[in-house]
CSV table of C-alpha atoms in Angstrom, one decimal:
chain,number,residue,atom,x,y,z
Z,1,MET,CA,-6.4,-29.4,-7.7
Z,2,PRO,CA,-8.3,-26.4,-6.2
Z,3,THR,CA,-11.9,-25.7,-7.2
Z,4,LEU,CA,-12.5,-22.6,-5.1
Z,5,GLY,CA,-10.6,-19.4,-5.9
Z,6,ALA,CA,-10.8,-16.3,-3.7
Z,7,ILE,CA,-9.6,-12.7,-4.2
Z,8,ALA,CA,-9.1,-10.7,-1.1
Z,9,ASP,CA,-8.7,-6.9,-1.2
Z,10,ASP,CA,-6.1,-6.8,1.6
Z,11,PHE,CA,-3.7,-9.2,3.3
Z,12,THR,CA,-5.5,-9.5,6.6
Z,13,GLY,CA,-8.7,-10.2,4.8
Z,14,ALA,CA,-6.9,-13.0,2.9
Z,15,THR,CA,-5.8,-14.8,6.1
Z,16,ASP,CA,-9.2,-14.1,7.6
Z,17,LEU,CA,-10.9,-16.0,4.8
Z,18,ALA,CA,-8.3,-18.7,4.6
Z,19,THR,CA,-8.7,-19.4,8.3
Z,20,MET,CA,-12.4,-19.9,7.8
Z,21,LEU,CA,-11.8,-22.2,4.8
Z,22,VAL,CA,-9.4,-24.3,6.7
Z,23,SER,CA,-11.9,-24.7,9.5
Z,24,ARG,CA,-14.5,-25.8,6.9
Z,25,GLY,CA,-12.3,-28.6,5.5
Z,26,PHE,CA,-10.5,-26.8,2.7
Z,27,ARG,CA,-6.7,-27.3,2.3
Z,28,THR,CA,-6.0,-23.6,1.6
Z,29,LEU,CA,-3.1,-21.8,0.1
Z,30,VAL,CA,-2.7,-18.0,0.4
Z,31,ALA,CA,-0.8,-16.5,-2.5
Z,32,ILE,CA,0.6,-13.0,-2.1
Z,33,GLY,CA,-0.4,-11.4,-5.4
Z,34,ALA,CA,-1.5,-13.0,-8.7
Z,35,ASP,CA,2.0,-13.9,-9.7
Z,36,ALA,CA,2.5,-16.1,-6.6
Z,37,VAL,CA,-0.3,-18.5,-7.7
Z,38,ASP,CA,1.8,-21.5,-8.8
Z,39,PRO,CA,-0.3,-24.3,-10.2
Z,40,ALA,CA,2.2,-26.8,-9.1
Z,41,ALA,CA,2.2,-25.5,-5.5
Z,42,ALA,CA,-1.6,-25.3,-5.6
Z,43,ALA,CA,-2.0,-28.8,-6.8
Z,44,ASP,CA,-2.6,-30.3,-3.3
Z,45,ALA,CA,-4.9,-27.4,-2.2
Z,46,ASP,CA,-8.7,-27.3,-2.3
Z,47,ALA,CA,-8.8,-23.5,-2.3
Z,48,VAL,CA,-6.5,-20.7,-3.2
Z,49,VAL,CA,-6.8,-17.2,-1.8
Z,50,VAL,CA,-5.0,-14.4,-3.6
Z,51,ALA,CA,-4.1,-11.6,-1.2
Z,52,LEU,CA,-4.1,-8.1,-2.9
Z,53,LYS,CA,-3.4,-4.7,-1.6
Z,54,SER,CA,-6.3,-3.2,-3.5
Z,55,ARG,CA,-8.8,-1.9,-1.0
Z,56,THR,CA,-7.6,1.7,-1.2
Z,57,ALA,CA,-5.7,1.5,-4.5
Z,58,PRO,CA,-6.9,3.6,-7.4
Z,59,VAL,CA,-10.0,2.0,-9.0
Z,60,ASP,CA,-8.4,1.1,-12.3
Z,61,GLU,CA,-5.5,-0.5,-10.4
Z,62,ALA,CA,-7.8,-2.5,-8.1
Z,63,VAL,CA,-9.8,-3.8,-11.0
Z,64,ALA,CA,-6.7,-4.7,-13.0
Z,65,ASP,CA,-5.1,-6.6,-10.1
Z,66,SER,CA,-8.4,-8.4,-9.3
Z,67,LEU,CA,-8.7,-9.5,-12.9
Z,68,ALA,CA,-5.1,-10.7,-12.9
Z,69,ALA,CA,-5.8,-12.7,-9.8
Z,70,LEU,CA,-8.9,-14.3,-11.5
Z,71,ARG,CA,-6.8,-15.3,-14.5
Z,72,ALA,CA,-4.2,-16.9,-12.2
Z,73,LEU,CA,-6.9,-18.8,-10.2
Z,74,ARG,CA,-8.4,-20.1,-13.5
Z,75,ALA,CA,-5.0,-21.3,-14.6
Z,76,ALA,CA,-4.6,-23.1,-11.3
Z,77,GLY,CA,-7.9,-25.0,-11.9
Z,78,CYS,CA,-10.4,-23.0,-9.9
Z,79,ARG,CA,-14.0,-22.9,-11.3
Z,80,ARG,CA,-15.9,-21.0,-8.6
Z,81,TYR,CA,-14.9,-17.6,-7.2
Z,82,TYR,CA,-15.2,-15.6,-4.0
Z,83,PHE,CA,-14.5,-11.8,-3.8
Z,84,LYS,CA,-13.6,-11.1,-0.2
Z,85,TYR,CA,-13.8,-7.6,1.3
Z,86,CYS,CA,-13.9,-6.3,4.8
Z,87,SER,CA,-17.0,-6.9,7.0
Z,88,THR,CA,-17.2,-3.1,7.6
Z,89,PHE,CA,-17.5,-2.6,3.8
Z,90,ASP,CA,-14.5,-0.3,3.7
Z,91,SER,CA,-14.7,1.7,0.5
Z,92,THR,CA,-15.2,5.2,-0.9
Z,93,PRO,CA,-18.0,6.5,-3.1
Z,94,ARG,CA,-15.9,5.6,-6.2
Z,95,GLY,CA,-15.1,2.1,-5.0
Z,96,ASN,CA,-13.4,-0.3,-4.9
Z,97,ILE,CA,-16.0,-2.9,-4.0
Z,98,GLY,CA,-18.5,-2.1,-6.7
Z,99,PRO,CA,-16.1,-1.7,-9.6
Z,100,VAL,CA,-14.2,-4.9,-8.8
Z,101,ALA,CA,-17.5,-6.9,-8.4
Z,102,ASP,CA,-18.7,-5.5,-11.8
Z,103,ALA,CA,-15.4,-6.5,-13.5
Z,104,LEU,CA,-15.3,-10.0,-12.0
Z,105,LEU,CA,-19.0,-10.7,-12.9
Z,106,ASP,CA,-18.2,-9.7,-16.5
Z,107,ALA,CA,-15.1,-11.9,-16.5
Z,108,VAL,CA,-16.9,-15.0,-15.2
Z,109,HIS,CA,-19.9,-14.4,-17.5
Z,110,ALA,CA,-22.3,-14.2,-14.6
Z,111,ASP,CA,-25.2,-11.7,-14.5
Z,112,ARG,CA,-25.7,-11.4,-10.7
Z,113,THR,CA,-24.1,-12.0,-7.4
Z,114,VAL,CA,-24.8,-11.5,-3.7
Z,115,VAL,CA,-23.3,-8.9,-1.3
Z,116,VAL,CA,-22.8,-10.4,2.1
Z,117,PRO,CA,-20.6,-8.5,4.5
Z,118,ALA,CA,-22.2,-9.9,7.6
Z,119,PHE,CA,-19.9,-11.7,10.1
Z,120,PRO,CA,-21.7,-12.2,13.4
Z,121,ALA,CA,-18.7,-13.7,15.1
Z,122,THR,CA,-17.0,-10.3,14.8
Z,123,GLY,CA,-20.1,-8.3,15.5
Z,124,ARG,CA,-21.1,-7.4,11.9
Z,125,THR,CA,-24.7,-8.0,11.0
Z,126,VAL,CA,-27.0,-6.8,8.2
Z,127,ARG,CA,-30.7,-6.2,8.7
Z,128,ASP,CA,-33.0,-4.2,6.4
Z,129,GLY,CA,-30.0,-3.6,4.3
Z,130,LEU,CA,-28.2,-1.7,7.1
Z,131,LEU,CA,-24.8,-2.8,8.3
Z,132,TYR,CA,-24.3,-2.9,12.1
Z,133,VAL,CA,-21.0,-3.1,14.0
Z,134,HIS,CA,-21.6,-4.6,17.5
Z,135,GLY,CA,-25.2,-3.4,17.4
Z,136,GLU,CA,-24.4,0.2,16.2
Z,137,PRO,CA,-25.2,1.3,12.7
Z,138,LEU,CA,-22.0,1.5,10.6
Z,139,ASP,CA,-22.1,5.3,10.4
Z,140,ARG,CA,-22.2,5.6,14.2
Z,141,SER,CA,-19.4,3.1,14.8
Z,142,PRO,CA,-15.7,4.0,15.1
Z,143,MET,CA,-15.5,3.3,11.3
Z,144,ARG,CA,-17.0,6.7,10.8
Z,145,HIS,CA,-13.5,8.1,11.7
Z,146,HIS,CA,-11.4,5.7,9.6
Z,147,PRO,CA,-8.5,7.8,8.1
Z,148,LEU,CA,-8.7,6.1,4.7
Z,149,THR,CA,-12.3,4.9,4.3
Z,150,PRO,CA,-14.6,6.8,6.6
Z,151,MET,CA,-17.9,5.1,6.6
Z,152,THR,CA,-20.7,7.7,7.0
Z,153,ASP,CA,-23.7,5.6,5.8
Z,154,ALA,CA,-25.0,2.3,7.1
Z,155,SER,CA,-27.1,1.5,4.0
Z,156,LEU,CA,-25.3,-1.0,1.8
Z,157,GLU,CA,-27.6,0.0,-1.1
Z,158,ARG,CA,-26.7,3.7,-0.8
Z,159,LEU,CA,-23.0,2.8,-0.4
Z,160,LEU,CA,-23.0,0.6,-3.5
Z,161,ARG,CA,-25.1,2.6,-6.0
Z,162,PRO,CA,-22.4,5.2,-6.7
Z,163,GLN,CA,-19.8,2.5,-7.2
Z,164,THR,CA,-21.5,0.2,-9.7
Z,165,ARG,CA,-23.1,0.3,-13.1
Z,166,ARG,CA,-25.5,-2.5,-12.1
Z,167,PRO,CA,-28.8,-2.3,-10.2
Z,168,VAL,CA,-28.6,-2.9,-6.5
Z,169,ARG,CA,-31.4,-4.9,-4.9
Z,170,ARG,CA,-32.1,-6.1,-1.4
Z,171,ILE,CA,-33.2,-9.6,-0.1
Z,172,PRO,CA,-34.7,-9.2,3.4
Z,173,LEU,CA,-34.2,-11.3,6.4
Z,174,ASP,CA,-37.6,-12.9,6.2
Z,175,THR,CA,-36.7,-14.4,2.9
Z,176,VAL,CA,-33.4,-15.8,4.3
Z,177,ARG,CA,-35.3,-17.2,7.3
Z,178,ALA,CA,-37.8,-18.9,5.0
Z,179,GLY,CA,-35.0,-21.3,4.0
Z,180,THR,CA,-32.6,-22.3,1.3
Z,181,GLU,CA,-35.1,-22.9,-1.6
Z,182,PRO,CA,-37.1,-19.7,-1.1
Z,183,LEU,CA,-33.9,-17.7,-0.9
Z,184,ARG,CA,-32.5,-19.4,-4.0
Z,185,ALA,CA,-35.7,-18.5,-5.8
Z,186,ALA,CA,-35.3,-14.9,-4.8
Z,187,VAL,CA,-31.7,-14.9,-6.0
Z,188,ASP,CA,-32.6,-16.4,-9.3
Z,189,ALA,CA,-35.8,-14.3,-9.8
Z,190,PRO,CA,-36.0,-12.4,-13.2
Z,191,GLY,CA,-36.1,-9.1,-11.3
Z,192,ALA,CA,-32.7,-9.9,-9.9
Z,193,ALA,CA,-31.1,-10.2,-13.3
Z,194,GLY,CA,-27.9,-8.3,-13.6
Z,195,ALA,CA,-28.0,-7.1,-10.0
Z,196,LEU,CA,-25.9,-6.9,-7.0
Z,197,LEU,CA,-28.1,-8.5,-4.3
Z,198,VAL,CA,-27.6,-7.2,-0.7
Z,199,VAL,CA,-28.6,-10.1,1.5
Z,200,ASP,CA,-29.6,-9.6,5.2
Z,201,ALA,CA,-27.9,-11.9,7.7
Z,202,VAL,CA,-27.9,-11.6,11.5
Z,203,THR,CA,-26.8,-15.1,12.7
Z,204,ASP,CA,-24.4,-17.8,11.7
Z,205,ASP,CA,-27.4,-19.9,10.7
Z,206,ASP,CA,-28.5,-17.1,8.3
Z,207,LEU,CA,-25.0,-17.2,6.7
Z,208,ARG,CA,-25.2,-21.0,6.3
Z,209,THR,CA,-28.6,-20.6,4.6
Z,210,VAL,CA,-27.2,-17.9,2.3
Z,211,SER,CA,-24.2,-20.0,1.4
Z,212,ALA,CA,-26.4,-23.1,0.7
Z,213,ALA,CA,-28.7,-21.0,-1.5
Z,214,THR,CA,-25.9,-19.5,-3.6
Z,215,GLY,CA,-23.8,-22.5,-4.2
Z,216,HIS,CA,-24.8,-22.4,-7.9
Z,217,LEU,CA,-23.4,-18.9,-8.5
Z,218,GLY,CA,-20.1,-18.6,-10.3
Z,219,LEU,CA,-19.1,-15.7,-8.1
Z,220,VAL,CA,-20.1,-14.7,-4.5
Z,221,THR,CA,-18.9,-11.6,-2.6
Z,222,GLY,CA,-18.7,-10.9,1.1
Z,223,ALA,CA,-16.7,-11.1,4.2
Z,224,ALA,CA,-15.2,-14.3,5.6
Z,225,GLY,CA,-18.4,-15.2,7.4
Z,226,LEU,CA,-20.1,-16.3,4.1
Z,227,ALA,CA,-17.7,-19.3,4.1
Z,228,LEU,CA,-19.4,-20.7,7.2
Z,229,GLY,CA,-21.8,-22.6,5.0
Z,230,LEU,CA,-19.1,-24.2,2.8
Z,231,THR,CA,-17.9,-27.7,3.3
Z,232,GLY,CA,-14.5,-28.8,2.0
Z,233,PRO,CA,-13.4,-32.3,1.1
Z,234,HIS,CA,-10.9,-32.6,4.0
Z,235,PRO,CA,-12.7,-32.0,7.3
Z,236,GLY,CA,-10.1,-31.8,10.1
Z,237,ALA,CA,-7.3,-31.1,7.6
Z,238,ALA,CA,-4.1,-30.4,9.5
Z,239,ARG,CA,-3.0,-26.9,10.0
Z,240,ALA,CA,0.6,-25.8,9.3
Z,241,THR,CA,3.0,-26.4,12.2
Z,242,PRO,CA,4.8,-23.3,13.7
Z,243,ALA,CA,8.0,-22.3,12.1
Z,244,SER,CA,9.5,-21.2,15.5
Z,245,GLY,CA,10.1,-22.7,18.8
Z,246,PRO,CA,9.1,-21.5,22.3
Z,247,GLY,CA,11.0,-18.3,23.3
Z,248,ALA,CA,11.9,-17.3,19.7
Z,249,PRO,CA,12.4,-13.5,19.3
Z,250,ALA,CA,9.1,-11.8,18.6
Z,251,ALA,CA,7.6,-8.4,18.1
Z,252,VAL,CA,4.3,-6.6,17.6
Z,253,LEU,CA,4.0,-4.0,14.8
Z,254,SER,CA,0.8,-1.9,14.9
Z,255,GLY,CA,-0.1,0.6,12.3
Z,256,SER,CA,-3.8,0.6,12.9
Z,257,ALA,CA,-5.8,3.5,14.3
Z,258,SER,CA,-9.0,1.6,14.9
Z,259,SER,CA,-10.7,1.7,18.3
Z,260,THR,CA,-10.1,-2.1,18.7
Z,261,THR,CA,-6.4,-1.8,18.1
Z,262,ARG,CA,-6.0,1.3,20.2
Z,263,ALA,CA,-7.5,-0.7,23.1
Z,264,GLN,CA,-5.1,-3.5,22.3
Z,265,VAL,CA,-2.2,-1.1,22.3
Z,266,ALA,CA,-3.2,0.3,25.6
Z,267,HIS,CA,-3.3,-3.2,27.1
Z,268,GLY,CA,0.0,-4.0,25.6
Z,269,ARG,CA,1.7,-0.8,26.7
Z,270,ALA,CA,0.9,-1.7,30.3
Z,271,ARG,CA,2.6,-5.1,30.0
Z,272,LEU,CA,5.2,-5.1,27.2
Z,273,PRO,CA,8.2,-3.0,26.4
Z,274,HIS,CA,7.1,-0.5,23.8
Z,275,ARG,CA,8.0,2.4,21.5
Z,276,LYS,CA,5.6,4.8,19.7
Z,277,LEU,CA,6.6,5.9,16.2
Z,278,ASP,CA,7.7,9.5,16.1
Z,279,ILE,CA,6.4,10.9,12.8
Z,280,ALA,CA,8.7,14.0,12.9
Z,281,ALA,CA,11.7,11.8,13.5
Z,282,LEU,CA,10.8,9.5,10.7
Z,283,ARG,CA,10.5,12.4,8.3
Z,284,ARG,CA,14.0,13.6,9.4
Z,285,ASP,CA,15.7,10.3,9.1
Z,286,LEU,CA,13.5,7.2,8.5
Z,287,HIS,CA,16.4,4.7,8.3
Z,288,GLY,CA,18.2,6.0,11.3
Z,289,THR,CA,15.0,6.0,13.4
Z,290,VAL,CA,14.2,2.4,12.3
Z,291,ALA,CA,17.7,1.3,13.2
Z,292,ASP,CA,17.1,2.8,16.7
Z,293,LEU,CA,13.8,0.9,17.1
Z,294,ALA,CA,15.5,-2.3,16.0
Z,295,ALA,CA,18.3,-1.8,18.6
Z,296,PHE,CA,15.6,-1.4,21.2
Z,297,ALA,CA,14.1,-4.7,20.2
Z,298,ARG,CA,17.4,-6.5,20.4
Z,299,GLU,CA,18.0,-5.2,23.9
Z,300,GLN,CA,14.5,-6.3,25.0
Z,301,TRP,CA,15.1,-9.8,23.6
Z,302,ARG,CA,18.3,-10.0,25.6
Z,303,LEU,CA,16.6,-8.8,28.8
Z,304,ASP,CA,13.4,-10.9,28.6
Z,305,PRO,CA,12.6,-13.0,25.4
Z,306,ALA,CA,9.1,-13.7,26.8
Z,307,ARG,CA,8.0,-10.1,26.5
Z,308,PRO,CA,8.0,-9.1,22.8
Z,309,PRO,CA,8.4,-5.4,22.2
Z,310,LEU,CA,5.4,-3.5,20.9
Z,311,PHE,CA,5.9,-0.8,18.2
Z,312,HIS,CA,2.8,1.3,17.5
Z,313,SER,CA,1.7,4.4,15.7
Z,314,VAL,CA,-1.4,5.6,17.5
Z,315,ASP,CA,-2.6,5.9,21.1
Z,316,ASP,CA,-5.7,7.9,20.4
Z,317,LEU,CA,-7.4,9.8,17.6
Z,318,ASP,CA,-5.5,13.0,18.5
Z,319,ASP,CA,-2.4,11.3,17.2
Z,320,LEU,CA,-3.8,11.2,13.6
Z,321,GLU,CA,-2.3,13.7,11.3
Z,322,ARG,CA,-5.2,15.1,9.2
Z,323,THR,CA,-3.0,16.9,6.7
Z,324,ALA,CA,0.7,16.4,5.9
Z,325,PRO,CA,3.0,19.4,5.8
Z,326,PRO,CA,3.5,20.7,2.2
Z,327,GLY,CA,5.9,18.4,0.3
Z,328,GLU,CA,6.0,15.8,3.0
Z,329,THR,CA,4.9,12.1,2.9
Z,330,PRO,CA,1.5,11.6,4.6
Z,331,ALA,CA,1.8,10.0,8.0
Z,332,PRO,CA,-0.1,6.8,7.1
Z,333,ALA,CA,2.3,6.1,4.2
Z,334,LEU,CA,5.3,6.9,6.4
Z,335,VAL,CA,4.1,4.5,9.1
Z,336,GLU,CA,3.7,1.7,6.6
Z,337,GLU,CA,7.2,2.3,5.2
Z,338,ALA,CA,8.7,2.5,8.7
Z,339,LEU,CA,7.0,-0.7,10.0
Z,340,ALA,CA,7.8,-2.6,6.8
Z,341,ALA,CA,11.5,-1.6,7.1
Z,342,LEU,CA,11.5,-2.5,10.8
Z,343,ALA,CA,10.0,-5.9,10.0
Z,344,VAL,CA,12.8,-6.6,7.6
Z,345,THR,CA,15.5,-5.5,10.0
Z,346,LEU,CA,14.0,-7.5,12.9
Z,347,VAL,CA,13.8,-10.7,10.8
Z,348,ASP,CA,17.4,-10.1,9.8
Z,349,ASP,CA,18.3,-9.7,13.5
Z,350,GLY,CA,16.6,-13.0,14.4
Z,351,ALA,CA,12.9,-12.4,14.9
Z,352,ARG,CA,10.9,-15.4,14.1
Z,353,ARG,CA,7.4,-14.3,15.3
Z,354,LEU,CA,5.7,-11.2,14.1
Z,355,LEU,CA,2.2,-10.0,14.9
Z,356,VAL,CA,1.1,-7.2,12.6
Z,357,ALA,CA,-2.0,-5.0,13.2
Z,358,GLY,CA,-3.7,-3.1,10.4
Z,359,GLY,CA,-4.6,-4.1,6.8
Z,360,GLU,CA,-2.4,-1.6,5.1
Z,361,THR,CA,0.5,-2.2,7.5
Z,362,SER,CA,0.2,-5.9,6.9
Z,363,GLY,CA,0.3,-5.5,3.2
Z,364,ALA,CA,3.4,-3.3,3.5
Z,365,VAL,CA,5.2,-5.8,5.8
Z,366,VAL,CA,4.4,-8.8,3.7
Z,367,THR,CA,5.6,-7.1,0.6
Z,368,ALA,CA,8.8,-5.9,2.2
Z,369,LEU,CA,9.6,-9.4,3.6
Z,370,ALA,CA,9.0,-10.8,0.0
Z,371,VAL,CA,6.6,-13.4,1.3
Z,372,ARG,CA,5.0,-15.3,-1.6
Z,373,ARG,CA,2.8,-17.8,0.1
Z,374,LEU,CA,1.3,-18.5,3.6
Z,375,ALA,CA,0.4,-21.8,5.2
Z,376,ILE,CA,-2.4,-21.3,7.7
Z,377,GLY,CA,-1.7,-22.3,11.3
Z,378,ALA,CA,-3.3,-21.8,14.7
Z,379,PRO,CA,-6.3,-19.5,15.0
Z,380,LEU,CA,-6.1,-16.6,17.5
Z,381,ALA,CA,-9.6,-15.0,17.2
Z,382,PRO,CA,-12.4,-14.8,14.7
Z,383,GLY,CA,-10.6,-13.5,11.6
Z,384,VAL,CA,-7.1,-13.7,13.0
Z,385,THR,CA,-4.6,-16.6,12.7
Z,386,TRP,CA,-1.0,-17.5,12.8
Z,387,ALA,CA,0.5,-18.5,9.4
Z,388,ARG,CA,3.8,-20.0,8.5
Z,389,ALA,CA,5.6,-17.8,6.0
Z,390,GLU,CA,8.8,-18.0,4.0
Z,391,THR,CA,10.5,-14.6,3.7
Z,392,GLY,CA,13.1,-13.3,1.2
Z,393,THR,CA,14.7,-15.0,-1.8
Z,394,GLY,CA,17.8,-17.1,-2.4
Z,395,SER,CA,20.2,-17.5,0.5
Z,396,HIS,CA,18.1,-15.1,2.6
Z,397,ARG,CA,15.0,-17.3,2.9
Z,398,ARG,CA,13.8,-17.7,6.4
Z,399,SER,CA,10.7,-19.4,7.8
Z,400,ILE,CA,8.8,-17.3,10.4
Z,401,ASP,CA,5.4,-17.3,12.1
Z,402,LEU,CA,3.3,-14.3,11.0
Z,403,ALA,CA,-0.1,-13.1,12.2
Z,404,LEU,CA,-1.8,-10.4,10.2
Z,405,LYS,CA,-4.6,-8.8,12.2
Z,406,SER,CA,-7.2,-6.5,10.8
Z,407,GLY,CA,-7.4,-3.3,12.9
Z,408,ASN,CA,-11.0,-4.2,14.0
Z,409,PHE,CA,-10.4,-7.8,15.1
Z,410,GLY,CA,-9.0,-9.6,18.1
Z,411,ASP,CA,-9.5,-9.5,21.9
Z,412,THR,CA,-8.0,-6.7,23.9
Z,413,ASP,CA,-5.2,-8.9,25.2
Z,414,ILE,CA,-4.2,-10.3,21.8
Z,415,PHE,CA,-0.7,-8.7,21.8
Z,416,THR,CA,0.2,-10.4,25.0
Z,417,GLU,CA,-1.7,-13.7,24.6
Z,418,ALA,CA,-1.2,-14.6,20.9
Z,419,TRP,CA,2.2,-16.3,21.6
Z,420,SER,CA,0.7,-19.1,23.6
Z,421,ALA,CA,-1.0,-20.5,20.4
Z,422,LEU,CA,2.4,-21.3,18.9
Z,423,VAL,CA,3.0,-24.7,20.6
């Protein structure tokens, strides 16, 4: 029976955390939405991660979905909880990190928790309460230009205060470096009562100390890096085996505009057959355009199965549509819809390996494929993994290998090299 339950605010974040938990010895199940948490299916798991699409949802919806996930995790037997959000703290002045943390704290009857977005393996560190991305303050990083959650302040305290009804306090790096007991004393101090505690962390060892010092809390919040200090009951637990064999039809679906993904797209375009989504064509005839893209994929599989076609939405920031024409669907939503429909068509046509880039895109694809649960497989990069997924319902069930990549994660060559991990 699982004891640790996690709530992730997007699908790539869920697989990110699940990958870390598996590496720490937790047999981990990823459930797509609260209603996919089946106590019987979770009985052999040590941890259950609920993947939500709540990062950019309306605040009330994000809170309601998170509380539904908490109830489902409790019913499955979980007694300690982890609210997982992006290591770049993607949010707006209204939320959703603060409101969800407030609601979860109330629901588990806890009066404080930690806020730990640091994940050094992916270049995210926190010092003096400021969040850095590969050494640059968050507000000077490419996240400043994110189309949905532009991050224009590196101060976690200033970011959180408009989002929460709780006080926001900071625990400095010196306290973390003093060791587990001094840090636990700072967390438990009377002055921290009722607060969200922003904790500095610059190295993996810092995160291990934070994890050890907060093991008594009913709820922790942070990026996947915080799980570094956890130890599950099954070290070396087997990962899921691939669903597909060598040479199975594959494709890359990229809806992210992040600088990391744009570099990956550029690398992939030089080596893979590719098509860029045409927003105007999608607005004229989405289904016809998707059918043409699927026909291109089938032809590429026939010509050279070893070179999966790449479908992408953005080459550079000039491609971003700042304002949709009156009465038209905004481009980001159109991209999600198109790539989700393309994923369904490709799987129907025989694709058994999909690499999806972008949190919102991943959520749309997983939802369209009617995936209920994921079994974690081979890791690709910090925060990125292959997972075995069962798609569809009834007679249309198919097992595929699915990698959900956050826009900001992965090496430049991930679109061309990811397939070698499926052995």
